[in-house]
Amino acid sequence: MFCYQCEQTANGGCTKIGVCGKQPDVSTLQDQLVFALKGIAFWANLAREKGAKDQEIDRFMLDGLFTTVTNVDFDAEEIAKLVRKAATLLDKARTLYTTAAGAPYTGSIPEAALPFTAGSTAELIALGEKHGVKDETIDPDVKSVQEILIYGMKGYAAYAHHALVIGLENDEIYAYTHKFLAATLDKSLGLMDFVGLAMECGRINLVTMELLNKANTDSYGHPVPTPVQLGTKAGKAILVSGHDLRMLEELLKQTEGTGVNVYTHGEMLPAHGYPGLKKYSHLVGNFGGAWQDQAKEFTSFPGAIIFNTNCIQRPAESYKDRLFTWGLVQWPDVKNIAGWDFSTVIKKAQELPGFKENLGQEILTGFGHNAVLGVADKVIAAVKAGQIRHFFLVGGCDGAKSGRNYYTEFAEKAPKDTVILTLACGKYRFNKLDFGDIGGIPRLLDIGQCNDAYSAIQIAVALAGAFECDVNDLPLSMILSWYEQKAVAILLTLLHLGIKNIKLGPTLPAFITPNVLNFLVENFNIGPITTAEEDLKQILG
């Protein structure tokens, strides 16, 4: 195996076992799945040029890409099933093109677009070993940008999947997914072609985040500032980890009146800000912090636990028997809930002791763009009066690798006349701290999940309009942490929008070559974090 798609990759690439816990057979099957998706995209892209498309093919692309995101699917047999389905859809996509064109394709057909035999899991692993990430026949810089493009696609596929679960989809997302993946098979394309495609990928991620924002807010209302209990409430309990709001809603409906309380974990924390979800009185609080602490935190949770998206880790034996996954999330020997019936999870929660007492502190969440822009006049007045000197967006993925204490230090050392916007699970580094307020405006504003980078962008654009300047001229700095592929998609969106001076950490991606890094520095002044003191001094002067 060779995998370097996440920030915690070992020594430039995991080669024996993934730092995430991914086994070589899983990694190799995921490589084969991505290879097959490229082949499907080759034919689907050609078919679309002839006016033909297929919903099953389009939606499968999202499932396939999302499955290969870090910390989603660790079950080799389940991934093998997807590879077998990919083989079937590869034939279907080729037929779709042939029918639309009225004749067989006469051009050169890349290997990925040729039919393959979807045999046993062992045979699929053998195929996957030929189609890994490493490809020394491609120029390293071209390969680097191709990987950035593919990881950006994986990121927006996750967001598009969340929107589809609620009921919204966008054909433009499907069309560009086929276009992007097919492009990776085109040997005539050079470095700048792929740079252009990567920037376009950033645009499509913005389209996708906007779609997901609409799906969430149309269904549950715009988030409003809401205090969230971080402790416990006496009673039976279910803990929900992930990102998917529709799954949480269905669980809340089914647990209503059962005496079972529901807690959020990780990226589910912002769910408490949505009126359509916070109305459930048994959505009682948030338990635990970021994803990488789950093994030690879940041991002390006396109820059932369910993951509805990434980031799942190898479960400890102390809670494995009360752990469930839902949808695409899979772990060997862990019960997966494939549909919308959560009775098994509820039954398990009722069998377990639950919490005995009420404990804990409160924090605020729910500062989406609608809420922040609702008090924009106060914010603008505070800036003009000199009460707010600068805004920092300090957020992104969290992780276990050393160096992430930087973000805590940065938030703590940010001057009292600055405001910190935060999103994604990186906020768990400092969201329990008391930052006070500026004229009634909290100094720490939790915007939401990683996909709520859309809200951060809307806030920045609105402020730029109010001050009649470019976003890059605002007193706003982005201090971002990354871990997996959704962060890559968001970064591409920021670059697509022309946003500069981003500081990224705790380490730069292993898949970015020195030449590609130089391009990002020269064109966007993107750079690695240093120390909190030095970066604050450089930003504020």
Coordinates of C-alpha atoms in Angstrom, one line a residue, residues 389 535-541:
R389 CA -9.1 45.6 15.2
D535 CA 2.3 34.8 13.2
L536 CA 0.3 37.3 15.2
K537 CA 3.2 39.8 15.0
Q538 CA 3.5 39.3 11.3
I539 CA -0.3 39.7 10.8
L540 CA -1.0 42.6 13.2
G541 CA 2.3 44.4 12.9

